[in-house]
Short mmCIF file of N, CA and C in Angstrom, two decimals:
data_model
loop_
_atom_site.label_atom_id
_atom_site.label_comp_id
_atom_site.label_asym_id
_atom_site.label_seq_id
_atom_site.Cartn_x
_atom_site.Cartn_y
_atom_site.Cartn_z
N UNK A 27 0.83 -1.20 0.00
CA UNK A 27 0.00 0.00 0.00
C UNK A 27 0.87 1.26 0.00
N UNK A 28 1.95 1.38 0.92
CA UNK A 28 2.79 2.22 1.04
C UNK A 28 3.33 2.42 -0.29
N UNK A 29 3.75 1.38 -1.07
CA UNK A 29 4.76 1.15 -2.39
C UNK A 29 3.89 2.16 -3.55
N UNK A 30 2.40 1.74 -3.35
CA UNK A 30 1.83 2.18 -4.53
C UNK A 30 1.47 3.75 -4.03
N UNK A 31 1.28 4.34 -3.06
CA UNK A 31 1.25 5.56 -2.27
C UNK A 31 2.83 6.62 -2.83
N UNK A 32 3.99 6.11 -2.99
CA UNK A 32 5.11 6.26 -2.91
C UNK A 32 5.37 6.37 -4.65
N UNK A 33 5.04 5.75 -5.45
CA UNK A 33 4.93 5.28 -6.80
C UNK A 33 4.00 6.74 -7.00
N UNK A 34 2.90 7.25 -6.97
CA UNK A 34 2.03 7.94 -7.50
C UNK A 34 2.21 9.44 -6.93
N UNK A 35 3.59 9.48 -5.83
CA UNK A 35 3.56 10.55 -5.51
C UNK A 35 4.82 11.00 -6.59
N UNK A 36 5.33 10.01 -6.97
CA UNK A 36 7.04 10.09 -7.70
C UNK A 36 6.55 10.50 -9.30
N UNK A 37 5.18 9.76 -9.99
CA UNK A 37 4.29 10.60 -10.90
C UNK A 37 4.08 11.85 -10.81
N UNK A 38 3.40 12.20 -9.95
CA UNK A 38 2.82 13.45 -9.66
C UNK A 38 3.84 14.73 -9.42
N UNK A 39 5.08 14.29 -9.04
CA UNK A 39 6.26 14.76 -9.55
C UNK A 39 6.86 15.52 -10.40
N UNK A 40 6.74 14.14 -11.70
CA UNK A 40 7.12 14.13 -12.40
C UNK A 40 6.31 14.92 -13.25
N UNK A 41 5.22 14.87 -13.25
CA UNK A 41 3.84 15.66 -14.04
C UNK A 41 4.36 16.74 -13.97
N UNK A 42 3.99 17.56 -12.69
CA UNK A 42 4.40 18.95 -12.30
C UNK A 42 6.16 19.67 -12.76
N UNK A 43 6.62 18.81 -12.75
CA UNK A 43 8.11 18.97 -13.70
C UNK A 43 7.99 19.55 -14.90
N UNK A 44 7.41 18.65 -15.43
CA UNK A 44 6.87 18.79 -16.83
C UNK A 44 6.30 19.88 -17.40
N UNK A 45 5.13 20.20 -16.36
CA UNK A 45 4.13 21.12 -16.55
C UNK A 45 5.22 22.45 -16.46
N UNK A 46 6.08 22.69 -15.77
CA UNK A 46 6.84 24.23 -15.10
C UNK A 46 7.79 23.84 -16.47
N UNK A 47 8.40 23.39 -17.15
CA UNK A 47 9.18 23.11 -17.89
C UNK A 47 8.11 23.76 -19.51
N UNK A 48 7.13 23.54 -19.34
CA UNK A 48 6.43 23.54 -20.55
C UNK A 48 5.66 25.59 -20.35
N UNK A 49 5.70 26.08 -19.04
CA UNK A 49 5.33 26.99 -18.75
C UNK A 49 6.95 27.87 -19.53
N UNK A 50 7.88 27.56 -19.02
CA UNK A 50 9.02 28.46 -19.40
C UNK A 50 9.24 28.33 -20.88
N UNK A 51 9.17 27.16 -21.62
CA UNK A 51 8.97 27.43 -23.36
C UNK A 51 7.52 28.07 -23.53
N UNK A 52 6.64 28.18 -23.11
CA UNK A 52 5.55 29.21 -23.64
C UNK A 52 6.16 30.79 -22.99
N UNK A 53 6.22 31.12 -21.98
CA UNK A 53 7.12 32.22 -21.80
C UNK A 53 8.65 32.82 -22.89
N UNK A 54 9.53 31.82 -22.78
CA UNK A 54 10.23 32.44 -24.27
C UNK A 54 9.88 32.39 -25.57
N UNK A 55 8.88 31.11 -25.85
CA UNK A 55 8.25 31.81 -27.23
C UNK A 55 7.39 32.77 -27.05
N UNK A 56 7.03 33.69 -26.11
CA UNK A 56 6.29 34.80 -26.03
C UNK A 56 7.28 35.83 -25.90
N UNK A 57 8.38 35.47 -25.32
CA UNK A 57 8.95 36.90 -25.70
C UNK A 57 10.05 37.17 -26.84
N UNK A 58 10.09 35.86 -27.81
CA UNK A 58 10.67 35.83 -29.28
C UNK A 58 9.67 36.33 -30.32
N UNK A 59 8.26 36.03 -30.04
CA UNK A 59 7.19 36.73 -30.95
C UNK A 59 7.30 38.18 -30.91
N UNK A 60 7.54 38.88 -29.16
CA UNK A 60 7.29 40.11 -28.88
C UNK A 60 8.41 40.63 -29.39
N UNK A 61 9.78 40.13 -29.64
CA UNK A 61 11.23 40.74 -30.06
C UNK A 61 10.57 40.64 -31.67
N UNK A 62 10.21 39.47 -32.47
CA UNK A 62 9.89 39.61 -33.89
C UNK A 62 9.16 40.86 -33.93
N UNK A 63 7.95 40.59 -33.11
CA UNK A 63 6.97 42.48 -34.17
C UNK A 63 8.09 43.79 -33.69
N UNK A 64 8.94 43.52 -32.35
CA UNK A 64 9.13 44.89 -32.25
C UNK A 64 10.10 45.07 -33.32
N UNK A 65 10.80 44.63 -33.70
CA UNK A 65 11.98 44.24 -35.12
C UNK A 65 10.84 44.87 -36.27
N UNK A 66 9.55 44.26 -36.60
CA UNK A 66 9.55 44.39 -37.29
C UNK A 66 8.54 45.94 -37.45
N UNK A 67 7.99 46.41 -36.33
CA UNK A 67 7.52 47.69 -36.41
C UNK A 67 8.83 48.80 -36.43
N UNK A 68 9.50 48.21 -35.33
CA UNK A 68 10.92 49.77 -35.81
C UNK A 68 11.50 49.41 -37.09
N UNK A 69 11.56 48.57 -38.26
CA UNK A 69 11.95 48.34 -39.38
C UNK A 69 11.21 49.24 -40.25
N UNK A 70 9.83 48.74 -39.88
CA UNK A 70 8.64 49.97 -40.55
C UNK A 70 8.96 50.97 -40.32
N UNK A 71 9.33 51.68 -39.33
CA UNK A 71 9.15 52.53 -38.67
C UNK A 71 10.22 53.77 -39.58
N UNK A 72 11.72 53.20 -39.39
CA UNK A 72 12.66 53.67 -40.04
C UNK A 72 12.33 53.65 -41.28
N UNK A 73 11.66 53.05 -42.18
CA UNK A 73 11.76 52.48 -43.34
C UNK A 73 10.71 53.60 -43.71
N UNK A 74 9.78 54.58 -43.26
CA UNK A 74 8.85 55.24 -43.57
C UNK A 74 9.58 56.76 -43.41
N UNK A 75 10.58 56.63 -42.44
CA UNK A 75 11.09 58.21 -42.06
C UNK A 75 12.29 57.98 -42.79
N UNK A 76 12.92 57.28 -43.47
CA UNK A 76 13.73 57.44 -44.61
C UNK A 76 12.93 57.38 -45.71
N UNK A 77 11.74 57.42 -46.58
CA UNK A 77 11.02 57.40 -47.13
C UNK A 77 10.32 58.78 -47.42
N UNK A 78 10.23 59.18 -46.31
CA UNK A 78 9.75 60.66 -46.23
C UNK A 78 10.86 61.99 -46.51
N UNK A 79 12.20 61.48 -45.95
CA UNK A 79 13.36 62.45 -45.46
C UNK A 79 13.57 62.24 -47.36
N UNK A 80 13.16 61.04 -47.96
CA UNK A 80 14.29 61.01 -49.52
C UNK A 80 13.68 62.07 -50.15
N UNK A 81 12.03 61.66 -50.12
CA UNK A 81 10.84 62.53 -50.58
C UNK A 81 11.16 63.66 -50.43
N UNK A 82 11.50 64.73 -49.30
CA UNK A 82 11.62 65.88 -48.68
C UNK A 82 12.45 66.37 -49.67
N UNK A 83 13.89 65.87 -49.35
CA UNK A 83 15.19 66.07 -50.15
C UNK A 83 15.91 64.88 -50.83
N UNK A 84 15.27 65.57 -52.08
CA UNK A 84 15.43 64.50 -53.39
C UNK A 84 17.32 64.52 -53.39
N UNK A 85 17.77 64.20 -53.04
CA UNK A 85 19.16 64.72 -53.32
C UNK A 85 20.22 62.98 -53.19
N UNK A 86 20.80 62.90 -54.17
CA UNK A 86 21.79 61.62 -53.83
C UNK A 86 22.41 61.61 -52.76
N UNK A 87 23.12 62.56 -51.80
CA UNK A 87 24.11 62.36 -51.01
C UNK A 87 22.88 62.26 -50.11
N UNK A 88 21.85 62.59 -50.05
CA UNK A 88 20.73 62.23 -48.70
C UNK A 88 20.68 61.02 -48.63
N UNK A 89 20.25 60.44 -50.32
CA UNK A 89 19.41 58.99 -50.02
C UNK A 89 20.81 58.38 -49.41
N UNK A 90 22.18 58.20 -49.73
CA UNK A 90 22.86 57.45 -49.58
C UNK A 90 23.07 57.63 -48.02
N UNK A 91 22.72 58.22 -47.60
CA UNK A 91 23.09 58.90 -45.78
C UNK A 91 22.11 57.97 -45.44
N UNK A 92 20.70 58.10 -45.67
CA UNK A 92 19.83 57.99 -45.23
C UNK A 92 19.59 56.37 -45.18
N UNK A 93 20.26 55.70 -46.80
CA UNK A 93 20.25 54.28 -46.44
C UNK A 93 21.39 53.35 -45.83
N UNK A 94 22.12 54.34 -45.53
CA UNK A 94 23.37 54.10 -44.52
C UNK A 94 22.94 53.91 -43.35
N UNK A 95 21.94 55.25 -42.98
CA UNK A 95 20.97 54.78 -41.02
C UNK A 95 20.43 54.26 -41.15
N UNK A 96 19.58 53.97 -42.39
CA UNK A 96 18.80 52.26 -41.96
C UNK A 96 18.95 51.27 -41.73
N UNK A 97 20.60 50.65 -42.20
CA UNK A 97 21.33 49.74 -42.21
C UNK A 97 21.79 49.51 -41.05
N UNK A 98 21.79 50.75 -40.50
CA UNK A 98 23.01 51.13 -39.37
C UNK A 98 21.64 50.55 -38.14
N UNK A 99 21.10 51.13 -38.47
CA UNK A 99 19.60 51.01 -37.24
C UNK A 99 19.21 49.61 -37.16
N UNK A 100 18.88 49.02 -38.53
CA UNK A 100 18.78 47.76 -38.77
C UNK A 100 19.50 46.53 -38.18
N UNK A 101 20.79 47.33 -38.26
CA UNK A 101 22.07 46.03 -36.97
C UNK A 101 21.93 46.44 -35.83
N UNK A 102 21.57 47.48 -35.13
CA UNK A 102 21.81 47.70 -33.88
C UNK A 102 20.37 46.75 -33.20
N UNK A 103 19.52 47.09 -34.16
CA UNK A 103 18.22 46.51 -33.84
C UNK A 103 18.35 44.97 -33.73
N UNK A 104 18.87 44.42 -34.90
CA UNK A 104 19.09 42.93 -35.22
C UNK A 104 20.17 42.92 -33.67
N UNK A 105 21.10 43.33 -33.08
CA UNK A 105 22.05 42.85 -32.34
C UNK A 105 21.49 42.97 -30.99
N UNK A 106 20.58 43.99 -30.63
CA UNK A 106 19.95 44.41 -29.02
C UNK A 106 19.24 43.21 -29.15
N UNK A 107 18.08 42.71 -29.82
CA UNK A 107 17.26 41.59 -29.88
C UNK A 107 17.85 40.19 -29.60
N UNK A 108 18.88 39.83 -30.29
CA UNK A 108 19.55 38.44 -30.24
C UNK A 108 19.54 38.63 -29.23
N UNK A 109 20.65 39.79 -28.56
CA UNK A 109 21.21 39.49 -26.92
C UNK A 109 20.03 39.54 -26.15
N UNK A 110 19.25 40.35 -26.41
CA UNK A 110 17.76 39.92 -25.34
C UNK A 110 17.05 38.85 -25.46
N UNK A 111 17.22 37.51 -26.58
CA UNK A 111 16.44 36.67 -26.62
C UNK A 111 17.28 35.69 -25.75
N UNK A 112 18.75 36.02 -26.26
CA UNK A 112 19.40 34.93 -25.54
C UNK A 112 19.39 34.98 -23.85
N UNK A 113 19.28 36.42 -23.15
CA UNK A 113 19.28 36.93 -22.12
C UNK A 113 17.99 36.34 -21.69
N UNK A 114 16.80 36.49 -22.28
CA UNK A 114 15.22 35.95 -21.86
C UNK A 114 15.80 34.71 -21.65
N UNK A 115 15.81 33.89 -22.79
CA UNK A 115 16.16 32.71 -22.25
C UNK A 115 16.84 31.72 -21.29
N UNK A 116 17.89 32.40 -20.88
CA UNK A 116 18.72 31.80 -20.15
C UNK A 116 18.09 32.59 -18.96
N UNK A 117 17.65 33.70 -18.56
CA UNK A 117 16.84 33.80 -17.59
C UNK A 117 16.05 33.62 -17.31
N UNK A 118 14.47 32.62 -18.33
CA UNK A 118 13.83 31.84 -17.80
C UNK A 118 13.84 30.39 -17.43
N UNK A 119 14.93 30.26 -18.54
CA UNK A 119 14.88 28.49 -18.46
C UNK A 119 15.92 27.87 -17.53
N UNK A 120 17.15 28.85 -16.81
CA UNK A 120 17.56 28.63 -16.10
C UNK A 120 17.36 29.09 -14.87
N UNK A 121 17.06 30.58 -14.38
CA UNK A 121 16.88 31.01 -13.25
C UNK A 121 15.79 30.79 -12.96
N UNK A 122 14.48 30.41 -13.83
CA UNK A 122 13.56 30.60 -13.44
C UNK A 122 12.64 31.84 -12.96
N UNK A 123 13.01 32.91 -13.36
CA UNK A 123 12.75 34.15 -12.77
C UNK A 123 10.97 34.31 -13.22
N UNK A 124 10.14 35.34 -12.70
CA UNK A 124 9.25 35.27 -12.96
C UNK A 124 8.55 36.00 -14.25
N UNK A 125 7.30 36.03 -14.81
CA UNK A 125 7.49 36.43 -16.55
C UNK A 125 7.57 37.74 -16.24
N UNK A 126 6.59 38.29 -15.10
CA UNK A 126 6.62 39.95 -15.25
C UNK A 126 8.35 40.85 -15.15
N UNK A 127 9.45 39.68 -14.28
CA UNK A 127 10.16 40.57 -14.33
C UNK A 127 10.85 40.03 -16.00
N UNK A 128 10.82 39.18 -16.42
CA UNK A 128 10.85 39.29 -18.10
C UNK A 128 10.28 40.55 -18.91
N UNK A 129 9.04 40.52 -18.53
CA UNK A 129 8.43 41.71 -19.77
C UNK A 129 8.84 42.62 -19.30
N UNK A 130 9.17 42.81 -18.07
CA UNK A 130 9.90 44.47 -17.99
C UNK A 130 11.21 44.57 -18.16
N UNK A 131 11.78 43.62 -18.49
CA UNK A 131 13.09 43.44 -18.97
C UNK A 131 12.66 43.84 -20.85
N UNK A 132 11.98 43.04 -21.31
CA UNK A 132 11.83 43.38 -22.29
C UNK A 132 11.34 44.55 -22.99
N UNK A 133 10.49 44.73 -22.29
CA UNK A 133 9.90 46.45 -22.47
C UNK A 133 10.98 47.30 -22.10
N UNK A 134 11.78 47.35 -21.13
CA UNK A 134 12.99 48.07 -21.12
C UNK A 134 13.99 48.40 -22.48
N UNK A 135 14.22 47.06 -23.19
CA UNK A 135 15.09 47.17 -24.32
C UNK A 135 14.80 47.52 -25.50
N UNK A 136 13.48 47.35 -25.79
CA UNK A 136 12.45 47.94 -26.69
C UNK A 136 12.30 49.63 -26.56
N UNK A 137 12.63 50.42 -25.27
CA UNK A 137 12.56 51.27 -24.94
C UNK A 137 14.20 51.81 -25.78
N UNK A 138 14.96 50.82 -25.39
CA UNK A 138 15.98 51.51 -25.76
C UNK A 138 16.42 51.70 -27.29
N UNK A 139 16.29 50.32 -27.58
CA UNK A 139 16.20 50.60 -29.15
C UNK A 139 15.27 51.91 -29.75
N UNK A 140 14.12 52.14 -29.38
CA UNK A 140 13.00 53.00 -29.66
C UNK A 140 14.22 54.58 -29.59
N UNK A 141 14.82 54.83 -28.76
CA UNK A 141 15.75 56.14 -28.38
C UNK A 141 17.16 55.48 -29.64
N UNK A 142 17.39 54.57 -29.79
CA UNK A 142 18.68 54.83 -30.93
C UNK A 142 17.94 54.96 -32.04
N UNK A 143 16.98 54.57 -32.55
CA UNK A 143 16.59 54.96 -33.74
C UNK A 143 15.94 56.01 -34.02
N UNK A 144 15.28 56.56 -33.02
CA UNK A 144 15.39 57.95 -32.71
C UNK A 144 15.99 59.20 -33.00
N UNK A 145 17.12 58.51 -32.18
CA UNK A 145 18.86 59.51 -32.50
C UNK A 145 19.07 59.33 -34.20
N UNK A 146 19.02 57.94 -34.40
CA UNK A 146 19.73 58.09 -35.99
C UNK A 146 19.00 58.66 -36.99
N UNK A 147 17.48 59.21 -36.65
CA UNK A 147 16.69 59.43 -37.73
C UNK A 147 17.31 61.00 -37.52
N UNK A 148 16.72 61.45 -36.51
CA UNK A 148 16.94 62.86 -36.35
C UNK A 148 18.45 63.54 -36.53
N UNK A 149 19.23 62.37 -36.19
CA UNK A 149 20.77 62.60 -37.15
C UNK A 149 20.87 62.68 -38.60
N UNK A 150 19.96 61.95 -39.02
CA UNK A 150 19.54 61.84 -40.63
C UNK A 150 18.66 62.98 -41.41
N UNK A 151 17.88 63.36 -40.56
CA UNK A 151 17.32 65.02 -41.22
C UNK A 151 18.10 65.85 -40.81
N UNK A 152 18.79 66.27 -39.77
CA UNK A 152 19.67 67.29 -39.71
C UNK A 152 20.83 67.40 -40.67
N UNK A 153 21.51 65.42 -40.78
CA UNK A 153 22.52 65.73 -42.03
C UNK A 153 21.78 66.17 -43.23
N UNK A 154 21.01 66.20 -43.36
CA UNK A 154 20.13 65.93 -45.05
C UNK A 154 19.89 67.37 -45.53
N UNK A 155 19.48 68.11 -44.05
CA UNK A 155 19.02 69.81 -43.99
C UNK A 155 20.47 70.23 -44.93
N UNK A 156 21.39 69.64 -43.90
CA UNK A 156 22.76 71.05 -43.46
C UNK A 156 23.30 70.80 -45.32
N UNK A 157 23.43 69.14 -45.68
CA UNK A 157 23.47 69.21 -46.55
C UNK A 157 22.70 70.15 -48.12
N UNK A 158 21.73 70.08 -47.85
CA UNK A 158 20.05 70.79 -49.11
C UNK A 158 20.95 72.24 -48.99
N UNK A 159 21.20 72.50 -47.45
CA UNK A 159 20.84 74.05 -47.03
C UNK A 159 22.37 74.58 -47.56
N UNK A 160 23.44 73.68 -46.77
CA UNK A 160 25.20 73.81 -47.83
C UNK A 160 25.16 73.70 -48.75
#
């Protein structure tokens, strides 16, 4: 009686293992989806304000500036993300930490990217001005 008492608690275990194991891959594929759109809205994002800045000032030495910061924005973006997916990950699947302090980890870096591309756009109409205006 004991044996089979002892047996079903070593299941029940094992279940719950399982289950917390299967909670932390739905947690990092939630925050690899949330790194994909944010990738792919600041891609838009840049991709519309170099679009507008070419429009503005039709000028070759713009567009070539201008598709220089997208490129430029484009890796910084592609490189903050990797390291935050790899960072999510190894901080859920190893520390176990909890999701909220994840998403505010993540919302943090999203924040930051949001301020470099920022900088590079508004670096990109000012070169584009001084250039039109020189």
């Amino acid at each position: 009686m004991i044996w089979a008492w002892r047996i079903k608690q070593q299941e029940q275990k094992k279940k719950n293992k399982i289950k917390a194991k299967d909670h932390r891959l739905n947690v990092v594929a939630g925050a690899v989806v949330t790194e994909a759109v944010t990738i792919v809205v600041v891609l838009v994002v840049v991709a519309v304000v170099a679009v507008i800045v070419i429009v503005m000032v039709a000028m070759v030495v713009v567009v070539v500036i201008v598709v220089a910061a997208v490129v430029a924005v484009a890796v910084v973006v592609v490189v903050v993300v990797v390291v935050e997916v790899v960072v999510v990950v190894v901080v859920v699947v190893r520390l176990e930490v909890h999701v909220v302090v994840v998403a505010v980890m993540v919302a943090a870096l999203v924040v930051v990217v949001a301020v470099v591309v920022g900088v590079v756009v508004a670096a990109v109409v000012v070169v584009g001005v001084v250039v039109v205006v020189g």
